[in-house]
XYZ file of C-alpha atoms in Angstrom:
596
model
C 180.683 142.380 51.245
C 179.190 144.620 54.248
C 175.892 143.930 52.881
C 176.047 140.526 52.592
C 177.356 140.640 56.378
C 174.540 143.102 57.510
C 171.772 140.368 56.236
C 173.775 137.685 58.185
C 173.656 139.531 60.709
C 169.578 139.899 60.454
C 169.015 136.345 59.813
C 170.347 135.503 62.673
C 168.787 138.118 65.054
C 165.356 137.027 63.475
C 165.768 133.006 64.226
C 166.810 133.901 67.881
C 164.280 136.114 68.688
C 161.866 133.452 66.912
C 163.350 130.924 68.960
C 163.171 133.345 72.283
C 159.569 133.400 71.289
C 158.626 130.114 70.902
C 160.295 129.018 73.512
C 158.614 131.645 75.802
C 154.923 130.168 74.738
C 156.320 126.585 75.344
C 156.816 127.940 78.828
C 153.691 129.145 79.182
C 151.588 126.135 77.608
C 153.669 124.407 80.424
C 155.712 122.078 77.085
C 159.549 123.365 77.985
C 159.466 120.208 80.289
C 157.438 118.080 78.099
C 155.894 114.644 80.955
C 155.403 112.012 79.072
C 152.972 109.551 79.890
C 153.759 106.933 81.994
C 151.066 103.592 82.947
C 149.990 104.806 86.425
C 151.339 101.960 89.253
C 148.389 99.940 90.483
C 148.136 99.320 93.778
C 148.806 95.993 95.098
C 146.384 93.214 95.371
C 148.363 91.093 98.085
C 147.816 87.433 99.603
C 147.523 88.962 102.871
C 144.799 90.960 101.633
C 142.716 88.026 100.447
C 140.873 87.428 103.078
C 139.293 90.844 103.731
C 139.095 91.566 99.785
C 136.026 91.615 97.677
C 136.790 90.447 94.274
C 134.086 92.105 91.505
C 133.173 90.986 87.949
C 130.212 91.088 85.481
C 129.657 91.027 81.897
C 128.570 87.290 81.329
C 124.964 85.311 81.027
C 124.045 84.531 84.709
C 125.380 80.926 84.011
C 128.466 82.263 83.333
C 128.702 84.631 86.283
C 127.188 82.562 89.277
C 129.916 79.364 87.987
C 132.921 81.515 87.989
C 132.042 83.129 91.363
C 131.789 79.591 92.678
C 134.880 78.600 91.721
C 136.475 82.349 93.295
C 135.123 81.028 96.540
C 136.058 77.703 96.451
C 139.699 78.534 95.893
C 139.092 80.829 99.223
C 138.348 84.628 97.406
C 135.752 86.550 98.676
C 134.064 87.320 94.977
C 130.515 88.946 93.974
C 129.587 89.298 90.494
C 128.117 92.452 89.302
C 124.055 93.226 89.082
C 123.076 93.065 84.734
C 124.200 96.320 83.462
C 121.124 98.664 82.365
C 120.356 102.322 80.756
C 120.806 103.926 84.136
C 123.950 101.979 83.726
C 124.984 103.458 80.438
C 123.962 106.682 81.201
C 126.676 106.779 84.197
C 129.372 105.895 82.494
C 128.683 108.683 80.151
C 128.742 110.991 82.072
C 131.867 109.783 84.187
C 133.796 108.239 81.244
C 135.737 109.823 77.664
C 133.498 110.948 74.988
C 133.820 108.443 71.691
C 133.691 104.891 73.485
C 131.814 101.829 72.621
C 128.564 101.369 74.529
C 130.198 98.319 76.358
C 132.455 100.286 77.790
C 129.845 102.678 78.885
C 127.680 99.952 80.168
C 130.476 98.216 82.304
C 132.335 101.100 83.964
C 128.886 102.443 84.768
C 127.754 99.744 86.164
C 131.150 99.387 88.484
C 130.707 103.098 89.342
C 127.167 102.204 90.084
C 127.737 99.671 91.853
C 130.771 101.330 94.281
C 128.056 104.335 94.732
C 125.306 101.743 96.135
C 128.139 100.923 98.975
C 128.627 103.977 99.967
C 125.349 104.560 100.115
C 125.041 101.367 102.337
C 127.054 103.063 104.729
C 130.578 101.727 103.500
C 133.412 104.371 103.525
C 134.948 105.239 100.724
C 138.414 104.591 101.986
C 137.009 101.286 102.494
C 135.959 100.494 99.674
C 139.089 101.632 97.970
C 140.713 98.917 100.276
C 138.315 95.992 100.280
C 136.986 95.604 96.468
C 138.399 95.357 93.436
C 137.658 94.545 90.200
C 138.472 91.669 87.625
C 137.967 92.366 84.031
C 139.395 91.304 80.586
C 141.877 93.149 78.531
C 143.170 92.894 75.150
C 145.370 95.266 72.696
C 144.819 95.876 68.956
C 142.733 98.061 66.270
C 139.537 97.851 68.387
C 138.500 100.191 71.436
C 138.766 96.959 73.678
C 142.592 97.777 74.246
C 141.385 100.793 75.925
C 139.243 99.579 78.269
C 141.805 99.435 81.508
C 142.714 103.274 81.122
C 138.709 104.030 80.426
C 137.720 102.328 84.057
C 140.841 104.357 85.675
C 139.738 107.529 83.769
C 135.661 107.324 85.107
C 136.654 105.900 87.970
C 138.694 108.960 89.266
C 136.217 110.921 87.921
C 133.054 109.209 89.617
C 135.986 109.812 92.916
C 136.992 106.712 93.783
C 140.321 107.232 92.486
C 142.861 104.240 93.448
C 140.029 101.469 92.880
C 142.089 98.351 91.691
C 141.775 96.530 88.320
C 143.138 93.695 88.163
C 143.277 92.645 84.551
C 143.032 89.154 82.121
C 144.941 89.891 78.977
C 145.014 86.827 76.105
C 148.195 87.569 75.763
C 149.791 87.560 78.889
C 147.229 85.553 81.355
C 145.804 86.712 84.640
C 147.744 89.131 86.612
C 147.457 92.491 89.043
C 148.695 95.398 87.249
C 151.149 95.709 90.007
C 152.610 91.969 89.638
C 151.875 90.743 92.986
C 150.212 87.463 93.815
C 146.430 88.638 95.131
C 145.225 86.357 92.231
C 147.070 83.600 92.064
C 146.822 81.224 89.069
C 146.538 77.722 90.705
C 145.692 74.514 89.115
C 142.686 74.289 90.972
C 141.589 77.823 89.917
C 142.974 76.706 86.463
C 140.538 73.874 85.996
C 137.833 74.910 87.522
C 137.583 77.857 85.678
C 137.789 75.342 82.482
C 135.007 73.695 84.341
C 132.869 77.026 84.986
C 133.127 78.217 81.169
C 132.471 75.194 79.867
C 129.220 74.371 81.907
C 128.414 77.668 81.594
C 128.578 77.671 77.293
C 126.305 74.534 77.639
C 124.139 75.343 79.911
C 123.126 78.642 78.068
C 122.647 77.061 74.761
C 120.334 74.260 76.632
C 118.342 76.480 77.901
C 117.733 78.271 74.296
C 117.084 75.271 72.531
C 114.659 73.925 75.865
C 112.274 76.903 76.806
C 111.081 77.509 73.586
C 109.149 74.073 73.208
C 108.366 73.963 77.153
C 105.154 72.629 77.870
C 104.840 74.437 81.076
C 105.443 77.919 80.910
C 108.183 78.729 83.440
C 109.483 75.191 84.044
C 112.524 75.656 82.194
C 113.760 78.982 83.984
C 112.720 77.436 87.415
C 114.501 74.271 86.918
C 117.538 76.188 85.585
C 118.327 78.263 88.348
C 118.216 74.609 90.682
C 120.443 72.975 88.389
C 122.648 75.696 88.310
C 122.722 76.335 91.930
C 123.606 72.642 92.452
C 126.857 73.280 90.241
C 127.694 75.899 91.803
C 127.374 73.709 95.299
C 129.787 71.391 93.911
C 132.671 73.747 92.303
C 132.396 75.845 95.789
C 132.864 73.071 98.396
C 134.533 70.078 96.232
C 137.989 69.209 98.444
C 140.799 69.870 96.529
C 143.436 67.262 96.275
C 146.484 66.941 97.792
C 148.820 64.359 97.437
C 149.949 64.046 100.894
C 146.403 63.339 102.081
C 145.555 60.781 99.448
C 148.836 58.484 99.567
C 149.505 55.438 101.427
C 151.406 56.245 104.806
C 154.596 54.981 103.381
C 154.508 56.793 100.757
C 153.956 60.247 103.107
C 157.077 61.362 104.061
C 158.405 61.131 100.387
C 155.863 63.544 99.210
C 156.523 65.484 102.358
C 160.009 65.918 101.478
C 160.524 66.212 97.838
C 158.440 69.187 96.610
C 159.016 68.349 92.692
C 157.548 64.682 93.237
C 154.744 66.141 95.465
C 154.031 69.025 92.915
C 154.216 66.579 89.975
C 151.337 64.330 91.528
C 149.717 66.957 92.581
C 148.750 68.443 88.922
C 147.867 65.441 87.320
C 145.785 64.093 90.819
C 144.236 67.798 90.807
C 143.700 67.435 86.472
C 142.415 64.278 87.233
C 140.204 65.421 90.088
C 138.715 67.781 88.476
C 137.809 66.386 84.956
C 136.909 62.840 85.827
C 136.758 63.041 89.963
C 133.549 61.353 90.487
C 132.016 64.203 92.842
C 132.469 66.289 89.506
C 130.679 63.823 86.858
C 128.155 63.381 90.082
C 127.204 66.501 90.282
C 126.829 66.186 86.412
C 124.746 63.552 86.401
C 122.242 65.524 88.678
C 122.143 68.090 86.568
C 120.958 66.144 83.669
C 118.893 64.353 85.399
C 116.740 67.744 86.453
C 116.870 69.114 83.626
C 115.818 65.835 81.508
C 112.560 66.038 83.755
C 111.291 68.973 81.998
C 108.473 68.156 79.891
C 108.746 69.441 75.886
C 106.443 69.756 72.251
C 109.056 70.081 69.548
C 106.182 70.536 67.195
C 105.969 73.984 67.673
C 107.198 75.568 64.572
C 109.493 78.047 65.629
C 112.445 79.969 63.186
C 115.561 79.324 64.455
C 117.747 82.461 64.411
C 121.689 82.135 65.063
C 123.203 85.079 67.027
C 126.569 86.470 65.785
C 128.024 90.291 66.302
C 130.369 91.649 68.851
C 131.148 89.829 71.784
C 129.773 91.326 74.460
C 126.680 92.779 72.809
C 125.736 88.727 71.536
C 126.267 87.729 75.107
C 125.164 90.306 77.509
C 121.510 89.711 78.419
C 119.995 92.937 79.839
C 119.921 96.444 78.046
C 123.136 96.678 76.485
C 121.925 93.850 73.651
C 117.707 95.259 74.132
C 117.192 92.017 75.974
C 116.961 90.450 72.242
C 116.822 87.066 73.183
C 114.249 87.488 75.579
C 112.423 89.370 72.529
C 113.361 87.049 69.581
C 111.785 84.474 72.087
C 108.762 86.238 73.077
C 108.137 86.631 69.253
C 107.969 82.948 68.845
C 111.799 82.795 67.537
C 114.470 79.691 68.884
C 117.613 81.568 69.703
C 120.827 79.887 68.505
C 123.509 81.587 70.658
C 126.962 81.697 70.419
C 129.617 79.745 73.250
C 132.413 81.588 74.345
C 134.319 78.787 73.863
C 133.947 79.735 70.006
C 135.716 83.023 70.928
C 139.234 80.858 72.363
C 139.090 78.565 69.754
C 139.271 81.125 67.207
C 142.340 82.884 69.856
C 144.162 79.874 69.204
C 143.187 79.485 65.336
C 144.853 82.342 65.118
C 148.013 81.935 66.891
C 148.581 79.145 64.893
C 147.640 80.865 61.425
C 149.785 84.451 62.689
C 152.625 81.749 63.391
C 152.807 80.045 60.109
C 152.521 83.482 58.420
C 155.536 85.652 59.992
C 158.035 82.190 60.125
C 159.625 83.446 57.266
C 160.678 86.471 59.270
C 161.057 85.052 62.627
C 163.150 81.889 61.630
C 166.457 81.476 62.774
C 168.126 81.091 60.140
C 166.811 82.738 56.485
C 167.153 80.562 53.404
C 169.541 78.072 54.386
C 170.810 76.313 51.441
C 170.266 72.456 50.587
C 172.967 71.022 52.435
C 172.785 72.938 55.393
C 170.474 70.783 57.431
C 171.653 71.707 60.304
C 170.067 75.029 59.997
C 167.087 73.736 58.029
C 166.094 71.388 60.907
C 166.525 74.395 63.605
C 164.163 76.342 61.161
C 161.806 73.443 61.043
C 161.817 72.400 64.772
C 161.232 75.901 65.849
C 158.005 76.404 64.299
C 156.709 72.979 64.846
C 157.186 72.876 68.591
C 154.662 75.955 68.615
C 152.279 74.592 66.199
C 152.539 71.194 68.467
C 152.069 73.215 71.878
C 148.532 75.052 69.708
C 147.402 72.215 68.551
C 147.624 70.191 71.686
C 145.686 73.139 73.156
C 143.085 73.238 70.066
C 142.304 69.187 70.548
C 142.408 69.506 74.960
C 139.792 72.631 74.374
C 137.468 70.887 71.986
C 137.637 67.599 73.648
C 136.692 69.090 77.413
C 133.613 71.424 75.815
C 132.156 68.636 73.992
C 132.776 66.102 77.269
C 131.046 68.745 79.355
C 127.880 68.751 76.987
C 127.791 65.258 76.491
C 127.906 64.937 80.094
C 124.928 67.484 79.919
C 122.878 65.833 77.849
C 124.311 65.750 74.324
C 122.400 67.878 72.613
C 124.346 70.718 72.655
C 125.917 72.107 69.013
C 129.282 71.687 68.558
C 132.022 74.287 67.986
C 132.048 75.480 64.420
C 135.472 74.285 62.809
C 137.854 77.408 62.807
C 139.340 76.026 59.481
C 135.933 76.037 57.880
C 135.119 79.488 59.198
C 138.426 81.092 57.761
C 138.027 79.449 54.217
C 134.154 80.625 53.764
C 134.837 84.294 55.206
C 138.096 84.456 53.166
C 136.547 85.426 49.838
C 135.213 88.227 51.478
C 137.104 89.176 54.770
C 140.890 88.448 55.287
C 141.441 85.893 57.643
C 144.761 87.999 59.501
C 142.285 91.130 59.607
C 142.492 92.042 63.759
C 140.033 93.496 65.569
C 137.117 92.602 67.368
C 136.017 88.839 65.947
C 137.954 89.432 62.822
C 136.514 87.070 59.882
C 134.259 85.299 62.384
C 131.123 87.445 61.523
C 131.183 86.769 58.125
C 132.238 83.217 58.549
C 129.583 82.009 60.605
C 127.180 83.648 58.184
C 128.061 81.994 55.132
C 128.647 78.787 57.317
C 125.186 78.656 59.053
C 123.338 79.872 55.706
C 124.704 77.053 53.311
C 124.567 74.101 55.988
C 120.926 75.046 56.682
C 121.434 75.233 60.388
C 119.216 78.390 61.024
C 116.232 80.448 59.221
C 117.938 83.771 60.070
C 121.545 85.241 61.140
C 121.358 88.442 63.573
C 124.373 90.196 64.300
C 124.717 92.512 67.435
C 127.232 95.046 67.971
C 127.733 98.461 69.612
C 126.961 101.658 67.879
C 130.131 102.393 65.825
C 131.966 99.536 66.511
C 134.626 99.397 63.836
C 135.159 95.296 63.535
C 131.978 95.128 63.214
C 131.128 98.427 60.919
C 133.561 96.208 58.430
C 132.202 93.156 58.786
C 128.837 94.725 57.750
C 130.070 96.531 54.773
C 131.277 93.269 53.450
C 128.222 90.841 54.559
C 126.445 93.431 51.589
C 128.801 91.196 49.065
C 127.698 87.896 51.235
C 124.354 88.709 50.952
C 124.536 89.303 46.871
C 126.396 85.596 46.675
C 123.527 84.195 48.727
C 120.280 85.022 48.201
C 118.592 82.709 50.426
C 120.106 84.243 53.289
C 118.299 86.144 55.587
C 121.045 88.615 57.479
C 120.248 91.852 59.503
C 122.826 93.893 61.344
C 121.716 95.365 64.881
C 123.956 97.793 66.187
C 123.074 98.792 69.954
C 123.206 101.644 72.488
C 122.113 103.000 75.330
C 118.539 104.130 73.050
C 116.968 102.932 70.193
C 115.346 99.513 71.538
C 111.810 100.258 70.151
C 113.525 101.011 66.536
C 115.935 97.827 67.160
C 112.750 95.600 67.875
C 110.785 96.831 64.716
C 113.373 96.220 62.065
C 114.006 92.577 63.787
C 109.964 91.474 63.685
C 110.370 92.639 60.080
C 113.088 90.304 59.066
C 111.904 87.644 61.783
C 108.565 87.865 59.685
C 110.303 86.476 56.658
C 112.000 84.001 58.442
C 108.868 82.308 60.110
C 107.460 82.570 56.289
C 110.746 79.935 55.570
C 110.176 78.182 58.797
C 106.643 77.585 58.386
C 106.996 76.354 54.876
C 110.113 73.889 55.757
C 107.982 72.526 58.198
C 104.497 71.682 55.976
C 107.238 70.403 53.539
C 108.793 67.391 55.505
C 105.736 67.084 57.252
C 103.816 66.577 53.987
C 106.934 63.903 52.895
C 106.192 61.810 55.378
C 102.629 61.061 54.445
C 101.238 61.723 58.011
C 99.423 63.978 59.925
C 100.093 66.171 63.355
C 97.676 64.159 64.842
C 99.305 61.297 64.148
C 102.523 62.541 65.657
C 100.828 63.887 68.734
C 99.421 60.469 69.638
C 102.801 59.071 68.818
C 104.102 61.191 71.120
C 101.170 60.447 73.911
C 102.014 56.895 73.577
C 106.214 57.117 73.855
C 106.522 59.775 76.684
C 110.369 59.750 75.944
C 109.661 61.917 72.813
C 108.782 64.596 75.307
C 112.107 64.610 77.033
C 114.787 67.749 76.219
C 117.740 64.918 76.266
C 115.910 62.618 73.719
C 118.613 62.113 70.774
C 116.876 63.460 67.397
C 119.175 62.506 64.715
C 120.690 66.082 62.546
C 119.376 65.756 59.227
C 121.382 67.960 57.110
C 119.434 70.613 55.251
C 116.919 71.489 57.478
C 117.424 73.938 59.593
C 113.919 73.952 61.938
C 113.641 71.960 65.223
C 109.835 71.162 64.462
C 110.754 69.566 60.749
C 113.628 67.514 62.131
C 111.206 65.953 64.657
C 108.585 65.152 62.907
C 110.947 63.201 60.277
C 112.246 61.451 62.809
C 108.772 60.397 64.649
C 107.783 59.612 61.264
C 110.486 57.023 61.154
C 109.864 55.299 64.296
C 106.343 55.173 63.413
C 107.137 53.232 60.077
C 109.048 50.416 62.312
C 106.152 50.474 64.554
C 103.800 48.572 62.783
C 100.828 47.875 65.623
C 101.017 51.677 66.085
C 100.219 52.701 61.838
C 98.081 49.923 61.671
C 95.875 50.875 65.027
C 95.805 54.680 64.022
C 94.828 54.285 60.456
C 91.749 51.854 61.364
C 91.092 55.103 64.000
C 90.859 57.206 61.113
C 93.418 59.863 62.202
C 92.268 63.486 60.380
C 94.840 66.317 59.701
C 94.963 68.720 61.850
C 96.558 72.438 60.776
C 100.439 73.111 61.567
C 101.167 73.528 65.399
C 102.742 77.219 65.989
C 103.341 79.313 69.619
């Protein structure tokens, strides 16, 4: 019995002084008062401070960028969009930022740090700048680094010392918003829309200007024109008048407006909706546009492969460094770059909220199995989930129908957004459709989609170095690839290094591809029992063949630009009988395949 006691005893002295001791190294590692981790408070972006702020943002084509900062200023914010990031770029936010990040992140928080430095250096305290600038970005959550971009700025900002710098973030989930809640950037309608506006002419004019300067017949034309015709947007988003009810109605009607603010608010969103999507200074200023750009001059005989761009988002937009200025290569090379709208990347957002919603219903509904004869309960359960999918589909049909307005209004020849449905049931063989992250099934969708519709010679995917969306969308395009072997697929993944290596493997695989170009071309060219020649004096004689806007009817399974054209000259040469007759008593001769 006393021994028993005497081991009690030393049990217990043990676990105290094992406690005594572990609580004296908590102490001194600083964890007996363990402080968690709390979002740091942002600090407020204020209306009052509008006028003196300096909103910042980057990270889009130059379209993109000089639209949206038009819009900015015409809703009265001071707003400057960001110089392209570069290597210098990357390099910076290196050495200011976490170890382990994407090279987006690198590139854009360098460039911001950059950017802040090159102020100071203009003579602008840093207390200053703290106060006047700050900087608009997206935000996102999920299995992808994205989500950690916010805390990533904070971290290299404070570390590059300009601790306190303001981010003011635009989440998919939760809109636009200061960290801090208050109203410095303040969702109005007129914002609203004319940021619709500003994406939307920005998606089209970036894929016009791929599918026009490769077939240019004046070097430089197409760039120079560009830049007017975008300026001239820009003019009209910056300094259109917004509408206002109260300075539009009859003076009877005034003082009714005046003094019932839900009948004046009311009018005022559908007179601003309508103002902005079918005001006539808006499809003016459209007009114009097309109108410049239809006067640049074009051969669409030039064989050229057409290669569709696909990867990460940022790294198949960006057009500097943090992609290796690809499309400026692919084009140098004597490629047609088939780039993708961001307006693909919200459509698939709200493919997905729909598909997420159908998915967890059975969890989320009201009411779980409700038997036969309660339809009480069965009609709660079925109104519930169809008022969302009625609120995402409205949005799905109002965002298609505005992008393809705006590039009809452009010209028409713009492609058209890739159905989502379509996308989800090719990549789902291969890539699970509720798989987050990055573009999800879109990669591998958009492969399969553009490779068995013929719409391009060659898919290139860009994505950061060890970007994990994309790492799986690559380890499952090797199963794509076996299913397919006509498909021509090569993964890029980009950095801050490695554009010489990047540029070889590309002309490699862009070799083949002008191989299958080349020969698609002889082929319909051969079918239509004419000659180049023939099609150049066509041409000569109908000067509207040379025009970017001239309609050249899709032909499905052929993918080149060249091929389709010449089918179609073909055709209007058949109808035009004076013309066959007059060039075959000429005695046309063949002349070899037109290339760069």
């Amino acid at each position: 019995m006393a021994t028993n006691l005497v081991n009690i005893s030393s049990e217990a002295e043990i676990k105290a002084r094992l406690e005594a001791e572990r609580a004296r190294l908590r102490k001194i590692a600083g964890l007996d008062q363990p402080d968690h981790f709390h979002r740091p408070v942002e600090r407020a972006f204020t209306a009052e401070q509008r006028p003196h702020t300096t909103i910042l943002f980057g990270g889009f084509t130059w379209k993109h960028e000089d639209l949206i900062r038009a819009v900015f200023q015409g809703c009265g914010y001071r707003c400057e969009k960001l110089p392209v990031p570069d290597v210098p770029a990357f390099q910076t936010g290196k050495e200011f930022g976490n170890n382990g990040q994407c090279n987006p992140t690198y590139f854009t928080v360098g460039n911001l740090v950059q950017y802040l430095q090159f102020l100071e250096k203009e003579g602008i305290p840093r207390q200053q700048i703290l106060d006047n600038y700050v900087f608009f970005t997206a935000g996102s959550c999920g299995p992808c680094r994205f989500g950690m971009y916010e805390a990533e700025y904070r971290f290299a900002l404070k570390n590059a010392g300009f601790d306190g710098f303001r981010v003011l973030l635009f989440k998919d989930s939760d809109g636009i918003k200061a960290a801090s809640g208050e109203p410095g950037l303040k969702f109005s309608i007129d914002f609203g829309f004319g940021m619709l506006n500003a994406m939307h002419m920005g998606d089209v004019m970036n894929d016009l200007i791929y599918q026009i300067r490769p077939f240019e017949a004046k070097k430089g034309e197409t760039d120079r024109i560009f830049r007017e015709t975008v300026d001239g947007l820009c003019e009209d988003l910056k300094n259109r008048k917004a509408f206002e009810i109260e300075q539009v109605a009859p003076d009877w009607a005034k003082p009714k407006f005046k003094n019932n603010k839900i009948l004046r608010n009311t009018f005022n969103v559908f007179g601003k909706w309508h103002e902005h999507m079918w005001g006539k200074d808006y499809l003016a200023a459209l007009k114009t546009a097309r109108a410049k750009m239809d006067s640049i001059e074009v051969d669409r005989t030039k064989v050229k492969p057409v290669v569709k761009i696909t990867g990460e988002f940022w790294a198949q937009l960006t057009e500097g460094d943090g992609n290796f200025h690809m499309f400026e290569f692919l084009e140098r090379e004597g490629a047609q770059v088939l780039v993708e709208p961001i307006a693909t990347w919200v459509a698939y957002l709200l493919y997905q909220a729909k598909a997420h919603a159908i998915a967890k219903w059975p969890v989320n509904q009201p009411h779980k199995d409700p038997k036969w004869y309660e339809a009480k309960k069965q009609f709660a359960n079925y109104i519930g989930l169809h008022k969302k999918l009625w609120g995402i589909g409205f949005g799905q049909k109002a965002w298609n129908f505005f992008y393809h307005r705006t590039a009809e209004q452009l010209g028409g020849i713009t492609h058209h957004l890739v159905p989502q449905n379509e996308l989800a049931e090719l990549a789902h063989p291969f890539y699970n459709q509720y798989a987050r992250g990055g573009e999800g099934h879109l990669e591998v969708g958009k492969n399969v989609y553009y490779t068995i519709h013929k719409m391009c010679h060659m898919v290139l995917a860009l994505k950061p170095f060890g970007c994990m969306p994309s790492s799986q969308s690559d380890g499952v395009q090797s199963a794509v690839i076996n299913k397919f072997k006509d498909m021509i697929f090569l993964p890029i993944e980009t950095s801050g290094e490695g554009e010489v290596n990047a540029h070889s493997r590309v002309q490699m695989a862009l070799g083949e591809a002008k191989v299958k170009a080349k020969a698609e071309f002889e082929q319909c060219l051969k079918s239509t029992g004419k000659t180049l020649q023939e099609i150049h004096a066509y041409m000569d004689e109908h000067p509207e063949l040379k025009k970017p806007f001239y309609h050249v009817p899709y032909r499905p399974g052929v993918a080149g630009t060249a091929a389709q054209f010449v089918l179609h000259v073909s055709e209007r040469i058949d109808k035009d009988t004076r013309f066959w007759k007059r060039s075959r008593v000429a005695g046309v001769t063949p002349q070899p395949v037109s290339g760069d």
